[in-house]
Amino acid sequence: MLKGFLDLFLQSNCPLCQRSTSGVFCENCTRQLHKCHHQQPQALWKQPIPVFGWGMYGGVIKRAIAVMKYDHQPQIARPLGQWLGDTWLLHSLHQEQKIVVVPIPMHASKQKQRGYNQAALIAQSFCQTTGLKLKLNGLIRVRETEAQFGLSGADREKNLAEAFAIGSDFRQFYPKASVLLVDDIYTTGATAKSAVQTLRQSGIKVLGLAAVATAVKYKDIQN
Protein backbone atom coordinates (compact mmCIF):
# COMPACT_ATOMS: atom_id res chain seq x y z
CA MET A 1 0.00 0.00 0.00
CA LEU A 2 2.87 2.35 0.89
CA LYS A 3 4.59 1.67 -2.44
CA GLY A 4 1.33 2.33 -4.28
CA PHE A 5 0.87 5.60 -2.42
CA LEU A 6 4.45 6.69 -3.16
CA ASP A 7 4.09 5.75 -6.83
CA LEU A 8 0.92 7.81 -7.03
CA PHE A 9 2.63 10.73 -5.28
CA LEU A 10 5.58 10.59 -7.67
CA GLN A 11 3.43 10.46 -10.79
CA SER A 12 3.42 13.43 -13.15
CA ASN A 13 1.61 14.13 -16.39
CA CYS A 14 3.12 13.29 -19.76
CA PRO A 15 3.80 16.64 -21.46
CA LEU A 16 2.53 15.30 -24.80
CA CYS A 17 -0.76 13.60 -23.85
CA GLN A 18 -1.27 14.50 -20.16
CA ARG A 19 -1.53 10.85 -19.11
CA SER A 20 -0.17 10.06 -15.67
CA THR A 21 3.42 8.78 -15.82
CA SER A 22 6.37 8.12 -13.52
CA GLY A 23 8.80 9.08 -16.31
CA VAL A 24 9.09 12.14 -18.49
CA PHE A 25 6.85 10.57 -21.16
CA CYS A 26 4.14 7.94 -20.78
CA GLU A 27 4.76 4.49 -22.27
CA ASN A 28 2.57 5.17 -25.30
CA CYS A 29 4.28 8.45 -26.21
CA THR A 30 7.68 6.87 -25.64
CA ARG A 31 6.79 4.14 -28.15
CA GLN A 32 5.57 6.74 -30.64
CA LEU A 33 8.77 8.77 -30.23
CA HIS A 34 10.96 5.72 -30.83
CA LYS A 35 9.16 5.15 -34.12
CA CYS A 36 10.85 8.39 -35.27
CA HIS A 37 14.28 6.87 -34.59
CA HIS A 38 16.55 7.14 -37.63
CA GLN A 39 17.47 3.81 -39.26
CA GLN A 40 20.83 5.31 -40.28
CA PRO A 41 21.75 8.01 -37.75
CA GLN A 42 25.20 8.38 -39.32
CA ALA A 43 23.88 8.75 -42.90
CA LEU A 44 24.67 12.49 -42.97
CA TRP A 45 28.11 12.04 -41.43
CA LYS A 46 30.07 13.54 -44.30
CA GLN A 47 31.89 16.75 -45.15
CA PRO A 48 31.74 19.70 -45.08
CA ILE A 49 29.76 19.37 -41.82
CA PRO A 50 29.20 15.79 -40.63
CA VAL A 51 25.80 15.43 -38.94
CA PHE A 52 24.65 12.64 -36.61
CA GLY A 53 20.90 12.52 -36.01
CA TRP A 54 18.85 10.41 -33.62
CA GLY A 55 15.51 10.81 -35.38
CA MET A 56 13.60 12.17 -38.35
CA TYR A 57 12.04 15.57 -37.72
CA GLY A 58 8.27 15.35 -37.97
CA GLY A 59 5.21 13.98 -36.19
CA VAL A 60 5.54 13.35 -32.48
CA ILE A 61 9.25 14.21 -32.23
CA LYS A 62 8.54 17.60 -33.83
CA ARG A 63 5.79 18.16 -31.29
CA ALA A 64 8.00 17.04 -28.39
CA ILE A 65 10.71 19.51 -29.37
CA ALA A 66 8.15 22.31 -29.77
CA VAL A 67 6.61 21.56 -26.35
CA MET A 68 10.09 21.49 -24.79
CA LYS A 69 10.95 24.90 -26.25
CA TYR A 70 7.69 26.84 -26.15
CA ASP A 71 5.58 25.25 -23.36
CA HIS A 72 8.26 25.46 -20.67
CA GLN A 73 8.92 21.73 -20.45
CA PRO A 74 12.74 21.58 -20.08
CA GLN A 75 12.61 18.06 -18.61
CA ILE A 76 11.95 16.75 -22.15
CA ALA A 77 15.61 17.43 -22.94
CA ARG A 78 16.75 14.67 -20.57
CA PRO A 79 15.42 11.60 -22.43
CA LEU A 80 16.14 13.19 -25.82
CA GLY A 81 19.77 13.74 -24.86
CA GLN A 82 20.01 10.24 -23.41
CA TRP A 83 18.62 8.62 -26.58
CA LEU A 84 20.99 10.67 -28.71
CA GLY A 85 23.87 9.60 -26.46
CA ASP A 86 22.92 5.93 -26.51
CA THR A 87 22.76 6.01 -30.31
CA TRP A 88 26.08 7.84 -30.55
CA LEU A 89 27.75 5.13 -28.47
CA LEU A 90 26.16 2.42 -30.59
CA HIS A 91 27.04 3.87 -34.00
CA SER A 92 29.92 6.29 -33.49
CA LEU A 93 33.22 5.66 -35.26
CA HIS A 94 35.01 8.18 -33.03
CA GLN A 95 35.01 6.61 -29.58
CA GLU A 96 38.82 6.58 -29.43
CA GLN A 97 39.09 10.24 -30.43
CA LYS A 98 39.28 13.05 -27.89
CA ILE A 99 36.05 15.04 -28.13
CA VAL A 100 34.54 17.99 -26.27
CA VAL A 101 30.84 18.75 -26.60
CA VAL A 102 29.59 22.30 -27.20
CA PRO A 103 25.86 23.11 -27.40
CA ILE A 104 24.59 25.62 -29.95
CA PRO A 105 24.01 28.74 -27.81
CA MET A 106 21.03 31.05 -27.61
CA HIS A 107 21.30 34.82 -27.42
CA ALA A 108 21.33 35.94 -23.77
CA SER A 109 18.09 37.92 -24.08
CA LYS A 110 16.22 35.01 -25.65
CA GLN A 111 17.55 32.54 -23.09
CA LYS A 112 16.51 34.86 -20.28
CA GLN A 113 13.02 35.00 -21.75
CA ARG A 114 12.76 31.21 -22.13
CA GLY A 115 14.61 30.40 -18.94
CA TYR A 116 16.94 27.78 -20.44
CA ASN A 117 18.74 26.73 -23.61
CA GLN A 118 17.28 23.41 -24.74
CA ALA A 119 20.46 22.55 -26.69
CA ALA A 120 22.51 22.93 -23.50
CA LEU A 121 20.13 20.67 -21.56
CA ILE A 122 20.26 18.06 -24.34
CA ALA A 123 24.07 18.30 -24.36
CA GLN A 124 24.23 17.78 -20.59
CA SER A 125 22.15 14.60 -20.82
CA PHE A 126 24.14 13.49 -23.90
CA CYS A 127 27.42 13.88 -21.99
CA GLN A 128 26.08 12.09 -18.90
CA THR A 129 25.28 9.16 -21.20
CA THR A 130 28.44 9.14 -23.31
CA GLY A 131 30.97 10.29 -20.73
CA LEU A 132 32.22 13.03 -23.06
CA LYS A 133 33.41 16.34 -21.62
CA LEU A 134 30.95 19.24 -21.84
CA LYS A 135 31.94 22.85 -22.51
CA LEU A 136 28.74 24.84 -22.05
CA ASN A 137 30.42 28.13 -22.96
CA GLY A 138 32.52 27.09 -25.92
CA LEU A 139 30.44 29.40 -28.10
CA ILE A 140 28.28 32.44 -27.43
CA ARG A 141 25.63 34.02 -29.64
CA VAL A 142 26.58 37.66 -30.01
CA ARG A 143 23.86 38.75 -32.39
CA GLU A 144 20.14 38.24 -31.84
CA THR A 145 18.74 36.77 -35.04
CA GLU A 146 15.19 36.57 -36.29
CA ALA A 147 13.36 33.23 -36.27
CA GLN A 148 14.61 30.90 -38.99
CA PHE A 149 11.15 29.49 -39.69
CA GLY A 150 9.88 30.58 -43.10
CA LEU A 151 13.24 31.90 -44.35
CA SER A 152 14.88 30.56 -47.49
CA GLY A 153 18.23 28.79 -47.29
CA ALA A 154 20.11 31.90 -48.46
CA ASP A 155 18.20 34.14 -46.06
CA ARG A 156 18.93 31.75 -43.18
CA GLU A 157 22.67 31.96 -43.85
CA LYS A 158 22.50 35.76 -44.10
CA ASN A 159 20.46 35.88 -40.89
CA LEU A 160 23.13 33.89 -39.03
CA ALA A 161 26.22 35.58 -40.49
CA GLU A 162 28.62 36.42 -37.64
CA ALA A 163 26.00 35.40 -35.09
CA PHE A 164 28.50 33.44 -32.96
CA ALA A 165 31.79 34.11 -31.21
CA ILE A 166 34.25 32.06 -29.16
CA GLY A 167 32.96 31.68 -25.60
CA SER A 168 34.73 31.95 -22.25
CA ASP A 169 35.64 28.23 -22.15
CA PHE A 170 37.93 28.61 -25.19
CA ARG A 171 39.17 32.20 -24.98
CA GLN A 172 42.40 31.49 -23.12
CA PHE A 173 43.07 27.90 -24.11
CA TYR A 174 41.78 26.36 -27.31
CA PRO A 175 40.85 22.70 -26.91
CA LYS A 176 43.24 20.05 -28.20
CA ALA A 177 40.23 17.80 -28.68
CA SER A 178 37.78 18.11 -31.56
CA VAL A 179 34.47 19.86 -30.93
CA LEU A 180 31.18 18.04 -31.35
CA LEU A 181 28.31 20.54 -31.56
CA VAL A 182 24.91 19.53 -30.16
CA ASP A 183 21.51 20.96 -31.11
CA ASP A 184 17.86 19.95 -31.04
CA ILE A 185 17.16 20.17 -34.81
CA TYR A 186 19.22 20.15 -37.98
CA THR A 187 17.30 21.62 -40.93
CA THR A 188 19.08 23.56 -43.70
CA GLY A 189 22.39 23.57 -41.84
CA ALA A 190 22.68 27.38 -41.69
CA THR A 191 23.06 27.46 -37.90
CA ALA A 192 25.63 24.66 -37.89
CA LYS A 193 27.55 26.27 -40.74
CA SER A 194 27.83 29.59 -38.92
CA ALA A 195 28.91 27.92 -35.66
CA VAL A 196 31.46 25.67 -37.39
CA GLN A 197 32.88 28.64 -39.32
CA THR A 198 33.39 30.59 -36.09
CA LEU A 199 35.27 27.71 -34.46
CA ARG A 200 37.39 26.84 -37.49
CA GLN A 201 38.37 30.48 -38.09
CA SER A 202 39.89 30.41 -34.61
CA GLY A 203 41.82 27.24 -35.38
CA ILE A 204 39.54 24.94 -33.38
CA LYS A 205 38.91 21.52 -34.91
CA VAL A 206 35.25 20.57 -35.40
CA LEU A 207 34.24 16.94 -35.60
CA GLY A 208 30.61 17.58 -36.58
CA LEU A 209 27.12 18.09 -35.17
CA ALA A 210 24.88 15.72 -33.20
CA ALA A 211 21.16 16.60 -33.32
CA VAL A 212 18.09 15.00 -31.81
CA ALA A 213 16.26 15.26 -35.14
CA THR A 214 17.17 16.01 -38.74
CA ALA A 215 14.75 17.43 -41.28
CA VAL A 216 16.51 15.73 -44.19
CA LYS A 217 14.28 13.04 -45.69
CA TYR A 218 15.50 9.45 -45.63
CA LYS A 219 14.99 9.13 -49.38
CA ASP A 220 17.16 12.25 -49.91
CA ILE A 221 19.99 10.60 -48.01
CA GLN A 222 19.71 7.49 -50.12
CA ASN A 223 20.00 9.45 -53.40
PDB file of C-alpha atoms in Angstrom, residues 30-179:
ATOM      1  CA  THR A  30       7.682   6.869 -25.641  1.00  0.00           C
ATOM      2  CA  ARG A  31       6.792   4.137 -28.149  1.00  0.00           C
ATOM      3  CA  GLN A  32       5.574   6.744 -30.643  1.00  0.00           C
ATOM      4  CA  LEU A  33       8.770   8.766 -30.229  1.00  0.00           C
ATOM      5  CA  HIS A  34      10.956   5.725 -30.829  1.00  0.00           C
ATOM      6  CA  LYS A  35       9.160   5.148 -34.117  1.00  0.00           C
ATOM      7  CA  CYS A  36      10.848   8.387 -35.269  1.00  0.00           C
ATOM      8  CA  HIS A  37      14.281   6.866 -34.590  1.00  0.00           C
ATOM      9  CA  HIS A  38      16.554   7.139 -37.634  1.00  0.00           C
ATOM     10  CA  GLN A  39      17.473   3.813 -39.261  1.00  0.00           C
ATOM     11  CA  GLN A  40      20.828   5.305 -40.278  1.00  0.00           C
ATOM     12  CA  PRO A  41      21.755   8.014 -37.753  1.00  0.00           C
ATOM     13  CA  GLN A  42      25.199   8.384 -39.321  1.00  0.00           C
ATOM     14  CA  ALA A  43      23.881   8.752 -42.898  1.00  0.00           C
ATOM     15  CA  LEU A  44      24.673  12.492 -42.972  1.00  0.00           C
ATOM     16  CA  TRP A  45      28.114  12.035 -41.427  1.00  0.00           C
ATOM     17  CA  LYS A  46      30.067  13.536 -44.302  1.00  0.00           C
ATOM     18  CA  GLN A  47      31.894  16.748 -45.150  1.00  0.00           C
ATOM     19  CA  PRO A  48      31.737  19.696 -45.082  1.00  0.00           C
ATOM     20  CA  ILE A  49      29.764  19.370 -41.817  1.00  0.00           C
ATOM     21  CA  PRO A  50      29.204  15.786 -40.625  1.00  0.00           C
ATOM     22  CA  VAL A  51      25.801  15.427 -38.944  1.00  0.00           C
ATOM     23  CA  PHE A  52      24.654  12.642 -36.609  1.00  0.00           C
ATOM     24  CA  GLY A  53      20.898  12.521 -36.006  1.00  0.00           C
ATOM     25  CA  TRP A  54      18.855  10.413 -33.619  1.00  0.00           C
ATOM     26  CA  GLY A  55      15.508  10.814 -35.382  1.00  0.00           C
ATOM     27  CA  MET A  56      13.605  12.171 -38.348  1.00  0.00           C
ATOM     28  CA  TYR A  57      12.036  15.575 -37.719  1.00  0.00           C
ATOM     29  CA  GLY A  58       8.267  15.351 -37.975  1.00  0.00           C
ATOM     30  CA  GLY A  59       5.212  13.983 -36.194  1.00  0.00           C
ATOM     31  CA  VAL A  60       5.540  13.349 -32.485  1.00  0.00           C
ATOM     32  CA  ILE A  61       9.252  14.211 -32.229  1.00  0.00           C
ATOM     33  CA  LYS A  62       8.542  17.596 -33.835  1.00  0.00           C
ATOM     34  CA  ARG A  63       5.791  18.165 -31.291  1.00  0.00           C
ATOM     35  CA  ALA A  64       7.997  17.036 -28.387  1.00  0.00           C
ATOM     36  CA  ILE A  65      10.714  19.510 -29.371  1.00  0.00           C
ATOM     37  CA  ALA A  66       8.154  22.314 -29.768  1.00  0.00           C
ATOM     38  CA  VAL A  67       6.612  21.564 -26.355  1.00  0.00           C
ATOM     39  CA  MET A  68      10.091  21.490 -24.794  1.00  0.00           C
ATOM     40  CA  LYS A  69      10.948  24.901 -26.253  1.00  0.00           C
ATOM     41  CA  TYR A  70       7.687  26.838 -26.150  1.00  0.00           C
ATOM     42  CA  ASP A  71       5.580  25.246 -23.363  1.00  0.00           C
ATOM     43  CA  HIS A  72       8.257  25.461 -20.668  1.00  0.00           C
ATOM     44  CA  GLN A  73       8.924  21.732 -20.445  1.00  0.00           C
ATOM     45  CA  PRO A  74      12.740  21.579 -20.082  1.00  0.00           C
ATOM     46  CA  GLN A  75      12.609  18.061 -18.612  1.00  0.00           C
ATOM     47  CA  ILE A  76      11.948  16.746 -22.147  1.00  0.00           C
ATOM     48  CA  ALA A  77      15.613  17.426 -22.943  1.00  0.00           C
ATOM     49  CA  ARG A  78      16.745  14.671 -20.569  1.00  0.00           C
ATOM     50  CA  PRO A  79      15.420  11.600 -22.434  1.00  0.00           C
ATOM     51  CA  LEU A  80      16.140  13.190 -25.824  1.00  0.00           C
ATOM     52  CA  GLY A  81      19.771  13.737 -24.859  1.00  0.00           C
ATOM     53  CA  GLN A  82      20.006  10.238 -23.410  1.00  0.00           C
ATOM     54  CA  TRP A  83      18.620   8.617 -26.578  1.00  0.00           C
ATOM     55  CA  LEU A  84      20.990  10.669 -28.708  1.00  0.00           C
ATOM     56  CA  GLY A  85      23.869   9.605 -26.464  1.00  0.00           C
ATOM     57  CA  ASP A  86      22.925   5.928 -26.509  1.00  0.00           C
ATOM     58  CA  THR A  87      22.755   6.005 -30.306  1.00  0.00           C
ATOM     59  CA  TRP A  88      26.083   7.839 -30.548  1.00  0.00           C
ATOM     60  CA  LEU A  89      27.755   5.129 -28.474  1.00  0.00           C
ATOM     61  CA  LEU A  90      26.156   2.417 -30.593  1.00  0.00           C
ATOM     62  CA  HIS A  91      27.043   3.871 -34.004  1.00  0.00           C
ATOM     63  CA  SER A  92      29.925   6.286 -33.488  1.00  0.00           C
ATOM     64  CA  LEU A  93      33.217   5.665 -35.255  1.00  0.00           C
ATOM     65  CA  HIS A  94      35.014   8.177 -33.033  1.00  0.00           C
ATOM     66  CA  GLN A  95      35.013   6.611 -29.580  1.00  0.00           C
ATOM     67  CA  GLU A  96      38.823   6.579 -29.427  1.00  0.00           C
ATOM     68  CA  GLN A  97      39.087  10.242 -30.431  1.00  0.00           C
ATOM     69  CA  LYS A  98      39.281  13.052 -27.887  1.00  0.00           C
ATOM     70  CA  ILE A  99      36.048  15.035 -28.131  1.00  0.00           C
ATOM     71  CA  VAL A 100      34.540  17.987 -26.271  1.00  0.00           C
ATOM     72  CA  VAL A 101      30.839  18.749 -26.596  1.00  0.00           C
ATOM     73  CA  VAL A 102      29.590  22.296 -27.199  1.00  0.00           C
ATOM     74  CA  PRO A 103      25.857  23.114 -27.397  1.00  0.00           C
ATOM     75  CA  ILE A 104      24.594  25.624 -29.947  1.00  0.00           C
ATOM     76  CA  PRO A 105      24.013  28.740 -27.809  1.00  0.00           C
ATOM     77  CA  MET A 106      21.026  31.052 -27.614  1.00  0.00           C
ATOM     78  CA  HIS A 107      21.303  34.815 -27.417  1.00  0.00           C
ATOM     79  CA  ALA A 108      21.326  35.936 -23.769  1.00  0.00           C
ATOM     80  CA  SER A 109      18.092  37.922 -24.079  1.00  0.00           C
ATOM     81  CA  LYS A 110      16.219  35.012 -25.651  1.00  0.00           C
ATOM     82  CA  GLN A 111      17.552  32.543 -23.095  1.00  0.00           C
ATOM     83  CA  LYS A 112      16.508  34.862 -20.277  1.00  0.00           C
ATOM     84  CA  GLN A 113      13.018  35.004 -21.746  1.00  0.00           C
ATOM     85  CA  ARG A 114      12.765  31.205 -22.132  1.00  0.00           C
ATOM     86  CA  GLY A 115      14.613  30.403 -18.936  1.00  0.00           C
ATOM     87  CA  TYR A 116      16.935  27.783 -20.441  1.00  0.00           C
ATOM     88  CA  ASN A 117      18.736  26.732 -23.609  1.00  0.00           C
ATOM     89  CA  GLN A 118      17.280  23.410 -24.745  1.00  0.00           C
ATOM     90  CA  ALA A 119      20.457  22.552 -26.694  1.00  0.00           C
ATOM     91  CA  ALA A 120      22.514  22.934 -23.502  1.00  0.00           C
ATOM     92  CA  LEU A 121      20.129  20.672 -21.561  1.00  0.00           C
ATOM     93  CA  ILE A 122      20.256  18.059 -24.336  1.00  0.00           C
ATOM     94  CA  ALA A 123      24.067  18.304 -24.362  1.00  0.00           C
ATOM     95  CA  GLN A 124      24.229  17.779 -20.588  1.00  0.00           C
ATOM     96  CA  SER A 125      22.153  14.600 -20.824  1.00  0.00           C
ATOM     97  CA  PHE A 126      24.135  13.494 -23.897  1.00  0.00           C
ATOM     98  CA  CYS A 127      27.425  13.880 -21.992  1.00  0.00           C
ATOM     99  CA  GLN A 128      26.081  12.088 -18.904  1.00  0.00           C
ATOM    100  CA  THR A 129      25.279   9.157 -21.204  1.00  0.00           C
ATOM    101  CA  THR A 130      28.443   9.142 -23.314  1.00  0.00           C
ATOM    102  CA  GLY A 131      30.972  10.285 -20.726  1.00  0.00           C
ATOM    103  CA  LEU A 132      32.216  13.032 -23.064  1.00  0.00           C
ATOM    104  CA  LYS A 133      33.408  16.345 -21.623  1.00  0.00           C
ATOM    105  CA  LEU A 134      30.949  19.235 -21.845  1.00  0.00           C
ATOM    106  CA  LYS A 135      31.943  22.848 -22.508  1.00  0.00           C
ATOM    107  CA  LEU A 136      28.744  24.837 -22.055  1.00  0.00           C
ATOM    108  CA  ASN A 137      30.422  28.131 -22.961  1.00  0.00           C
ATOM    109  CA  GLY A 138      32.520  27.092 -25.922  1.00  0.00           C
ATOM    110  CA  LEU A 139      30.435  29.398 -28.100  1.00  0.00           C
ATOM    111  CA  ILE A 140      28.276  32.436 -27.433  1.00  0.00           C
ATOM    112  CA  ARG A 141      25.629  34.016 -29.643  1.00  0.00           C
ATOM    113  CA  VAL A 142      26.580  37.660 -30.013  1.00  0.00           C
ATOM    114  CA  ARG A 143      23.859  38.753 -32.387  1.00  0.00           C
ATOM    115  CA  GLU A 144      20.139  38.244 -31.843  1.00  0.00           C
ATOM    116  CA  THR A 145      18.736  36.769 -35.043  1.00  0.00           C
ATOM    117  CA  GLU A 146      15.186  36.574 -36.289  1.00  0.00           C
ATOM    118  CA  ALA A 147      13.356  33.235 -36.272  1.00  0.00           C
ATOM    119  CA  GLN A 148      14.608  30.898 -38.988  1.00  0.00           C
ATOM    120  CA  PHE A 149      11.149  29.487 -39.693  1.00  0.00           C
ATOM    121  CA  GLY A 150       9.882  30.580 -43.099  1.00  0.00           C
ATOM    122  CA  LEU A 151      13.237  31.900 -44.346  1.00  0.00           C
ATOM    123  CA  SER A 152      14.875  30.559 -47.489  1.00  0.00           C
ATOM    124  CA  GLY A 153      18.231  28.785 -47.288  1.00  0.00           C
ATOM    125  CA  ALA A 154      20.110  31.900 -48.465  1.00  0.00           C
ATOM    126  CA  ASP A 155      18.198  34.143 -46.057  1.00  0.00           C
ATOM    127  CA  ARG A 156      18.935  31.752 -43.184  1.00  0.00           C
ATOM    128  CA  GLU A 157      22.670  31.958 -43.853  1.00  0.00           C
ATOM    129  CA  LYS A 158      22.499  35.762 -44.096  1.00  0.00           C
ATOM    130  CA  ASN A 159      20.460  35.883 -40.890  1.00  0.00           C
ATOM    131  CA  LEU A 160      23.128  33.890 -39.031  1.00  0.00           C
ATOM    132  CA  ALA A 161      26.222  35.576 -40.486  1.00  0.00           C
ATOM    133  CA  GLU A 162      28.622  36.417 -37.645  1.00  0.00           C
ATOM    134  CA  ALA A 163      26.002  35.402 -35.092  1.00  0.00           C
ATOM    135  CA  PHE A 164      28.495  33.440 -32.959  1.00  0.00           C
ATOM    136  CA  ALA A 165      31.794  34.111 -31.207  1.00  0.00           C
ATOM    137  CA  ILE A 166      34.249  32.059 -29.159  1.00  0.00           C
ATOM    138  CA  GLY A 167      32.965  31.684 -25.604  1.00  0.00           C
ATOM    139  CA  SER A 168      34.733  31.948 -22.254  1.00  0.00           C
ATOM    140  CA  ASP A 169      35.643  28.230 -22.153  1.00  0.00           C
ATOM    141  CA  PHE A 170      37.933  28.608 -25.187  1.00  0.00           C
ATOM    142  CA  ARG A 171      39.166  32.202 -24.980  1.00  0.00           C
ATOM    143  CA  GLN A 172      42.397  31.491 -23.118  1.00  0.00           C
ATOM    144  CA  PHE A 173      43.074  27.896 -24.113  1.00  0.00           C
ATOM    145  CA  TYR A 174      41.778  26.360 -27.311  1.00  0.00           C
ATOM    146  CA  PRO A 175      40.850  22.697 -26.911  1.00  0.00           C
ATOM    147  CA  LYS A 176      43.241  20.053 -28.201  1.00  0.00           C
ATOM    148  CA  ALA A 177      40.231  17.797 -28.676  1.00  0.00           C
ATOM    149  CA  SER A 178      37.779  18.107 -31.563  1.00  0.00           C
ATOM    150  CA  VAL A 179      34.469  19.865 -30.925  1.00  0.00           C
TER     151      VAL A 179
END
